[in-house]
mmCIF file of C-alpha atoms and ligand atoms in Angstrom:
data_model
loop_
_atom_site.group_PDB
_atom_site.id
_atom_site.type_symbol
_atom_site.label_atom_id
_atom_site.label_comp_id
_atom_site.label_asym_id
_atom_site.label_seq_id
_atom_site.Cartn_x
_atom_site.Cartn_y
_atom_site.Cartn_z
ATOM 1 C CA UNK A 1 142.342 62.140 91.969
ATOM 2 C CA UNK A 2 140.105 59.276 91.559
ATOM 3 C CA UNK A 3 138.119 57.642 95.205
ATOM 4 C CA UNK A 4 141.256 55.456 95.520
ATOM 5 C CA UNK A 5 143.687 58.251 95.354
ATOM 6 C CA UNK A 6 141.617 60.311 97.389
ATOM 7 C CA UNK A 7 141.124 57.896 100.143
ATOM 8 C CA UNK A 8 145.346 57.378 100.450
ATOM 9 C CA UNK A 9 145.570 61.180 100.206
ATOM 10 C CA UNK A 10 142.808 61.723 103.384
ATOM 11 C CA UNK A 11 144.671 58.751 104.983
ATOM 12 C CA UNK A 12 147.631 60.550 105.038
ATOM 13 C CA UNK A 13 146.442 64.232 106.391
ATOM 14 C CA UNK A 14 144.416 61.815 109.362
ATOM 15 C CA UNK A 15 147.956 60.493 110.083
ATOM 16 C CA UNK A 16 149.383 63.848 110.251
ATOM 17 C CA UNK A 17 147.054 64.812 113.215
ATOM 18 C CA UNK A 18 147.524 61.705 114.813
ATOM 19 C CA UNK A 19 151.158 62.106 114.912
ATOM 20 C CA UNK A 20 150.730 65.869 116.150
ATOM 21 C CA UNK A 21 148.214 64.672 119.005
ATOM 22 C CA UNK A 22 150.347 61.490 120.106
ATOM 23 C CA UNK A 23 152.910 64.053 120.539
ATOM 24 C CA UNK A 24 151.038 65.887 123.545
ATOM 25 C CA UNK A 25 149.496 62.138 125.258
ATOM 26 C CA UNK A 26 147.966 59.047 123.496
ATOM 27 C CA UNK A 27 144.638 60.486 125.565
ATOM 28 C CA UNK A 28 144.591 63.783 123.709
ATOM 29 C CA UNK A 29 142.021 63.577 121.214
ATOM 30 C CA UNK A 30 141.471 65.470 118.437
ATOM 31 C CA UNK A 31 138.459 66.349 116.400
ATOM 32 C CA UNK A 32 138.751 67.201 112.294
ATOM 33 C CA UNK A 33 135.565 69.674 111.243
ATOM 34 C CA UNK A 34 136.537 69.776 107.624
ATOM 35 C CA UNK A 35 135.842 73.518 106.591
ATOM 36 C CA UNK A 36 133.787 73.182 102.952
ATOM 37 C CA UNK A 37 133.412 77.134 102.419
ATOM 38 C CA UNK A 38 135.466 76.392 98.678
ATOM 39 C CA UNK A 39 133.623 73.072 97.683
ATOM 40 C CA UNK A 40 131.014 71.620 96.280
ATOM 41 C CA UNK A 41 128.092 69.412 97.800
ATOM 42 C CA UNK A 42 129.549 66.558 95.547
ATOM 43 C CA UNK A 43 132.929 67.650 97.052
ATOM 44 C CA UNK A 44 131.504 67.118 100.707
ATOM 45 C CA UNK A 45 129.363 63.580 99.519
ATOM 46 C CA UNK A 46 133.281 62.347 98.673
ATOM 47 C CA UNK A 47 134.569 62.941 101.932
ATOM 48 C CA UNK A 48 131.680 61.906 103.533
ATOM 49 C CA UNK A 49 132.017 58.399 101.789
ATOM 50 C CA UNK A 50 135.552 58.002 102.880
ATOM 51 C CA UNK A 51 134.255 58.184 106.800
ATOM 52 C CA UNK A 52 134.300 62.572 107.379
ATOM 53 C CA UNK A 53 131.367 63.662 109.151
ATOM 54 C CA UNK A 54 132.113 67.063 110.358
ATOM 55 C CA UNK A 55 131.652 70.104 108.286
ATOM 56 C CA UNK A 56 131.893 73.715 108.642
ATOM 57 C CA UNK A 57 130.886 76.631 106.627
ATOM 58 C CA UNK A 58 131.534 80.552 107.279
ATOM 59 C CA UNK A 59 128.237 82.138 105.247
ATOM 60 C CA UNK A 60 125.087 81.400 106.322
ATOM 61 C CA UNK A 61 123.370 81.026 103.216
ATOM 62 C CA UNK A 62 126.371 78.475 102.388
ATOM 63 C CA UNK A 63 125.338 76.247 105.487
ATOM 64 C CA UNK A 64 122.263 76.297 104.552
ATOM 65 C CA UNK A 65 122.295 75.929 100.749
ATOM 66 C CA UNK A 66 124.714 72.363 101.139
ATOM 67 C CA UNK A 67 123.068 71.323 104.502
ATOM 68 C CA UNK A 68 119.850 71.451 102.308
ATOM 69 C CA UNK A 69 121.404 69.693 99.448
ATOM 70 C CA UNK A 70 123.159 66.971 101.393
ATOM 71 C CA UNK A 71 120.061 66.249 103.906
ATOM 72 C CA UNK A 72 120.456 63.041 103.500
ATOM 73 C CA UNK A 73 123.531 62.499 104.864
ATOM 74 C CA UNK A 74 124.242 62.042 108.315
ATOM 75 C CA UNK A 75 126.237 65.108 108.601
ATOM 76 C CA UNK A 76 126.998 67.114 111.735
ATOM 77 C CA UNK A 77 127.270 71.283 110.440
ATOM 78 C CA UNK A 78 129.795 73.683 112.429
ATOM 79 C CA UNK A 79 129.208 77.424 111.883
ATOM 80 C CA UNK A 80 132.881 79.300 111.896
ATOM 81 C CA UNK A 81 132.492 82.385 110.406
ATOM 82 C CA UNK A 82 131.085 85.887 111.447
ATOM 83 C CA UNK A 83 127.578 86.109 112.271
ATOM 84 C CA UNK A 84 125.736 89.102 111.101
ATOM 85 C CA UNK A 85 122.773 90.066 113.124
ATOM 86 C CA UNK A 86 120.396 89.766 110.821
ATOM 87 C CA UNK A 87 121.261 85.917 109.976
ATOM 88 C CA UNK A 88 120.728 85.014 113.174
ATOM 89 C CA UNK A 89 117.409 83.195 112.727
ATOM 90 C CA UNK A 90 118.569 81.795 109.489
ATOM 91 C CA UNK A 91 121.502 80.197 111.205
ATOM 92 C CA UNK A 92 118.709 79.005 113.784
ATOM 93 C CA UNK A 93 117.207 77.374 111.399
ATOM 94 C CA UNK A 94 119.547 75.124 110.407
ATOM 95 C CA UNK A 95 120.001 74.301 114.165
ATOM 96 C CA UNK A 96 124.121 73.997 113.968
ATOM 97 C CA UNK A 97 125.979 71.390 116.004
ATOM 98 C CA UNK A 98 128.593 74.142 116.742
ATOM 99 C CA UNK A 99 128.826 77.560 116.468
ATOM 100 C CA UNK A 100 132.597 78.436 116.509
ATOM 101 C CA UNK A 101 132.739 82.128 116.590
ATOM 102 C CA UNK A 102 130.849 83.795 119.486
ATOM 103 C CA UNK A 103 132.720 87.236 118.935
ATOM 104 C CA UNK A 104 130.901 89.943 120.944
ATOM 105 C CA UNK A 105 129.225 90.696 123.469
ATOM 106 C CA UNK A 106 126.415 92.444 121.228
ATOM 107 C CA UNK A 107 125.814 89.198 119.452
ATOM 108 C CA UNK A 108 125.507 87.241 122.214
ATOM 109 C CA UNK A 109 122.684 89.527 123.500
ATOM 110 C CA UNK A 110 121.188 88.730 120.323
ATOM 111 C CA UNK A 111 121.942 85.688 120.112
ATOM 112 C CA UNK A 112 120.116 85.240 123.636
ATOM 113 C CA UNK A 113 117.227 87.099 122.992
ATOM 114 C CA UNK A 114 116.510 84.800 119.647
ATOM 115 C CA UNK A 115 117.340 81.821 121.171
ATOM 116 C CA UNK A 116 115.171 82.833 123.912
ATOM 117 C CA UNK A 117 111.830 83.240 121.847
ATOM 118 C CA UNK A 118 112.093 79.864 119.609
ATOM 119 C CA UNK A 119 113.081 78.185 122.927
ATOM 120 C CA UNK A 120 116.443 76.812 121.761
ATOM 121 C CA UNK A 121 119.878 76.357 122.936
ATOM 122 C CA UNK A 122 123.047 76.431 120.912
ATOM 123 C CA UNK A 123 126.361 74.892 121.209
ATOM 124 C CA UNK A 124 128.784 78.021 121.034
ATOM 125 C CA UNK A 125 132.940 78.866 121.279
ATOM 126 C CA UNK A 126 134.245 81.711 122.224
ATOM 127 C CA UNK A 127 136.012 83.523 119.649
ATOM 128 C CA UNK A 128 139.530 85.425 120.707
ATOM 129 C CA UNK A 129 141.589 87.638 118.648
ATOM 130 C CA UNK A 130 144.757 86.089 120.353
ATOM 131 C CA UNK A 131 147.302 87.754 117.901
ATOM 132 C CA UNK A 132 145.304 91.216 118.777
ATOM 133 C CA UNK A 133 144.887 91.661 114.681
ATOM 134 C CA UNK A 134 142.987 94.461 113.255
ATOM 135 C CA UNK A 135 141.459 92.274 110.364
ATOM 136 C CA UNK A 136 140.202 89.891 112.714
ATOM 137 C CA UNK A 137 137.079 89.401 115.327
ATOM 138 C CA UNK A 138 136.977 88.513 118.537
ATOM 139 C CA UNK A 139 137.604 88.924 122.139
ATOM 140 C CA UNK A 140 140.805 90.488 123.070
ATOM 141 C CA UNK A 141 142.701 87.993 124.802
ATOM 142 C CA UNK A 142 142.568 89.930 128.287
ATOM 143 C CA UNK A 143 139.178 90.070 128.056
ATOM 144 C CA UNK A 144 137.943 86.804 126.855
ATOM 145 C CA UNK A 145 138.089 85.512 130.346
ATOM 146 C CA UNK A 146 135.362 87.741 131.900
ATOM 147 C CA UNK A 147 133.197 87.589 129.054
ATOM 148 C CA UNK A 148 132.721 84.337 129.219
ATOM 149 C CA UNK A 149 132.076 84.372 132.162
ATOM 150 C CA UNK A 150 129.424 86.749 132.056
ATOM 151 C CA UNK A 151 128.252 84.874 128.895
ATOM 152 C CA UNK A 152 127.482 82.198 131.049
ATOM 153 C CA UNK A 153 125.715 84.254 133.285
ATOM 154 C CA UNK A 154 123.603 86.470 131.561
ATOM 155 C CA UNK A 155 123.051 84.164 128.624
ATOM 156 C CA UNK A 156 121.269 80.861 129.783
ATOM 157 C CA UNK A 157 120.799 79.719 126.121
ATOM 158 C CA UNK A 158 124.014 80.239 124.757
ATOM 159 C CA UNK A 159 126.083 76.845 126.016
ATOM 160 C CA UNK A 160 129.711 77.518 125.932
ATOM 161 C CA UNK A 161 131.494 74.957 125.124
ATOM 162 C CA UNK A 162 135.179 76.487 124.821
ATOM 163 C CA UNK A 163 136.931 78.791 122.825
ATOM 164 C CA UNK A 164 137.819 79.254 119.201
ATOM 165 C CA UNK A 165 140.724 80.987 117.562
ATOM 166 C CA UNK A 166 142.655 81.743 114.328
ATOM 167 C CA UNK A 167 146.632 81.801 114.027
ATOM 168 C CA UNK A 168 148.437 84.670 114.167
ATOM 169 C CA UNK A 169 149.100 86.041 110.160
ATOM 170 C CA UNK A 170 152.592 85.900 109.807
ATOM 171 C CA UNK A 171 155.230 83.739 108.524
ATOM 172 C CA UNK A 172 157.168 83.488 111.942
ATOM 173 C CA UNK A 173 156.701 79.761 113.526
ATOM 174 C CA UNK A 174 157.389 81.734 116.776
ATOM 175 C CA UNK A 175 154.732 84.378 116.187
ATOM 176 C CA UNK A 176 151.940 81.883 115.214
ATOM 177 C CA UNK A 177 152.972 79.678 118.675
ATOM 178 C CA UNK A 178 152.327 82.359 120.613
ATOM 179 C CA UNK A 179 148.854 83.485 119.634
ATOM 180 C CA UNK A 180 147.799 79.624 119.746
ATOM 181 C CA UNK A 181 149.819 79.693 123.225
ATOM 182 C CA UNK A 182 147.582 82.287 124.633
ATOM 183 C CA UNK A 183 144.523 80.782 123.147
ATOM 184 C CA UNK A 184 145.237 77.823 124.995
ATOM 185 C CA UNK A 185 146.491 79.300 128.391
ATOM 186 C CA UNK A 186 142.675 81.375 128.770
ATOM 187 C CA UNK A 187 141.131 78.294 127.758
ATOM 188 C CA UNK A 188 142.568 75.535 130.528
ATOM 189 C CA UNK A 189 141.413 77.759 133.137
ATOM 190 C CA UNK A 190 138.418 78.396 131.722
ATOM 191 C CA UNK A 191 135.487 76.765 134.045
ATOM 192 C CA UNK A 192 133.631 73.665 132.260
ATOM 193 C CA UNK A 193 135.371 74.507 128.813
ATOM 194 C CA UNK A 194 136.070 71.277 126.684
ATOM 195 C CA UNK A 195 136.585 72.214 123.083
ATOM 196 C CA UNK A 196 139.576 74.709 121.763
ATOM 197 C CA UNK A 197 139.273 75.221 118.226
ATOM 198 C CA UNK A 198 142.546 76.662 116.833
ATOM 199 C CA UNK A 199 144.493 75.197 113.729
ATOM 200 C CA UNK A 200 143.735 75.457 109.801
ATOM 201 C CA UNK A 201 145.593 73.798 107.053
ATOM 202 C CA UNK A 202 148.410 75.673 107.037
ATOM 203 C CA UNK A 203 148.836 74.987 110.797
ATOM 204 C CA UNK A 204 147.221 72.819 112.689
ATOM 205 C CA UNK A 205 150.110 70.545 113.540
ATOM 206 C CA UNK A 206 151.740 73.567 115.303
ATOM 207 C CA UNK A 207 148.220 73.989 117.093
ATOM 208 C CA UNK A 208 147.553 70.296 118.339
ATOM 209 C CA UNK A 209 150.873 70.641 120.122
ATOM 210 C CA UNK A 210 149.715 73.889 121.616
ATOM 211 C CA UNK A 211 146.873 72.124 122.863
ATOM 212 C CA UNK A 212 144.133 72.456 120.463
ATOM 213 C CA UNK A 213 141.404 69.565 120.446
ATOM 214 C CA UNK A 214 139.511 70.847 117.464
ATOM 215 C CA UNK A 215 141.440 72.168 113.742
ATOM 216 C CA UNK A 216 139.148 73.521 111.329
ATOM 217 C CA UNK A 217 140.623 72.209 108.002
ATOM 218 C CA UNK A 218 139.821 73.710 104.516
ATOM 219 C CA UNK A 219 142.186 73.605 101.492
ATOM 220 C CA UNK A 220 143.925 70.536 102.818
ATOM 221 C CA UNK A 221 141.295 68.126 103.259
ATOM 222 C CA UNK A 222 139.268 69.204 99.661
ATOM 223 C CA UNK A 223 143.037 69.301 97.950
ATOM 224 C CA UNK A 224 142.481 72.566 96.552
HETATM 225 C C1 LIG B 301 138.350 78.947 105.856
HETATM 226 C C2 LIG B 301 138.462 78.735 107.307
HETATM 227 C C3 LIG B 301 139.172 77.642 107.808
HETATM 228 C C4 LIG B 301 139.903 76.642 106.929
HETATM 229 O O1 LIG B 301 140.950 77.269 106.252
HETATM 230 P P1 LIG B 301 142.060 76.414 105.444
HETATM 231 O O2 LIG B 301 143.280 77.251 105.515
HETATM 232 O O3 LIG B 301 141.532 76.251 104.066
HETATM 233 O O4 LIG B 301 142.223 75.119 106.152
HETATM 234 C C5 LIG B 301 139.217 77.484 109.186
HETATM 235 N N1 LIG B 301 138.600 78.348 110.026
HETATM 236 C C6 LIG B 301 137.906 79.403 109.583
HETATM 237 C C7 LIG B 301 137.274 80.312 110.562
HETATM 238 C C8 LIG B 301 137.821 79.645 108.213
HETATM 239 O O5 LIG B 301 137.139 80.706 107.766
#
């Protein structure tokens, strides 16, 4: 695909979420963090130059190798993948807009505690295992509601923000509704939350209509 192409092609996926969001009320809005973990820096200077400026990564040393590379750009960075421990003050470093995926309590005592010493707060979700999958982390969805809670109490430099969450696996429309469904239903009566983060490429149509004001898209906005 040559810029041209490219641009039409973007266009079009931009028009998809609008339709999805217009669906729910012309004053839902939605935010696109396009998720770079399988591209290139050059990749992520195209999409910039077509008017993106929200990218994500899920490896630390990702973020930070293309945040480096691309310092130029006014770029905001999203962090949505599992944070070891011991990348902590790496991530720190970098000084994310976002981190989506605030999955236990252990790292957010961490978190705290590092955030703590360097004097820093960080922009964080919630992340919930709404679909109560083995392969996945998070907060089980009955308990999401009290952690955060206590997140915000115990944790004064960890700002939540909202919660995140990935789609149920499975192939049933039905099954994937319902684990964006109970994302959705902890979040609205969450206090002070603004952001929930569900919906990838494969569906974040089906999420916008469950309410999600943030989709996290990857294959779909690179074309790969
Ligand atoms: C990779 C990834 C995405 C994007 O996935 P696509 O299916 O390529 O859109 C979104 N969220 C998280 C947490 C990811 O790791």
């Amino acid at each position: 695909m040559n810029a041209e192409e490219y641009k039409i092609y973007i266009d079009n996926v931009v028009r998809k979420v609008e339709t999805a969001r217009l669906k729910v009320s012309g004053h839902h809005i939605v935010k696109t963090v396009a998720i770079s973990k399988y591209s290139t820096a050059a990749d992520i200077a195209k999409l910039y130059n077509i008017g993106q400026r929200a990218f994500g990564e899920n490896k630390v040393q990702d973020l930070k190798a293309k945040a480096t590379e691309l310092e130029e750009l006014p770029l905001e960075w999203h962090f949505v993948g599992n944070l070891q421990k011991n990348k902590i003050n790496n991530l720190l470093e970098i000084n994310p807009t976002l981190f989506h995926a605030l999955d236990s309590m252990e790292l957010a005592e961490e978190l705290q505690k590092k955030l703590e010493a360097k004097d820093m707060i960080l922009d964080a979700l919630l992340q919930i295992n709404s679909a109560k999958e083995e392969s996945k982390h998070g907060f089980m969805p009955e308990d999401a509601s009290e952690a955060y809670a206590r997140i915000q109490r115990e944790c004064p430099n960890i700002n939540l923000k909202g919660v995140m969450s990935i789609g149920a696996h499975s192939d049933d429309r039905d099954v994937i509704k319902k684990s964006f469904e109970t994302t959705y239903e902890i979040y609205k009566n969450l206090d002070g939350a603004t952001i929930c983060s569900m919906g990838m490429s494969g569906d974040f149509e089906l999420a916008i209509e469950c309410g999600s004001n943030m989709v996290r898209l990857g294959s779909i906005m690179f074309n790969k």
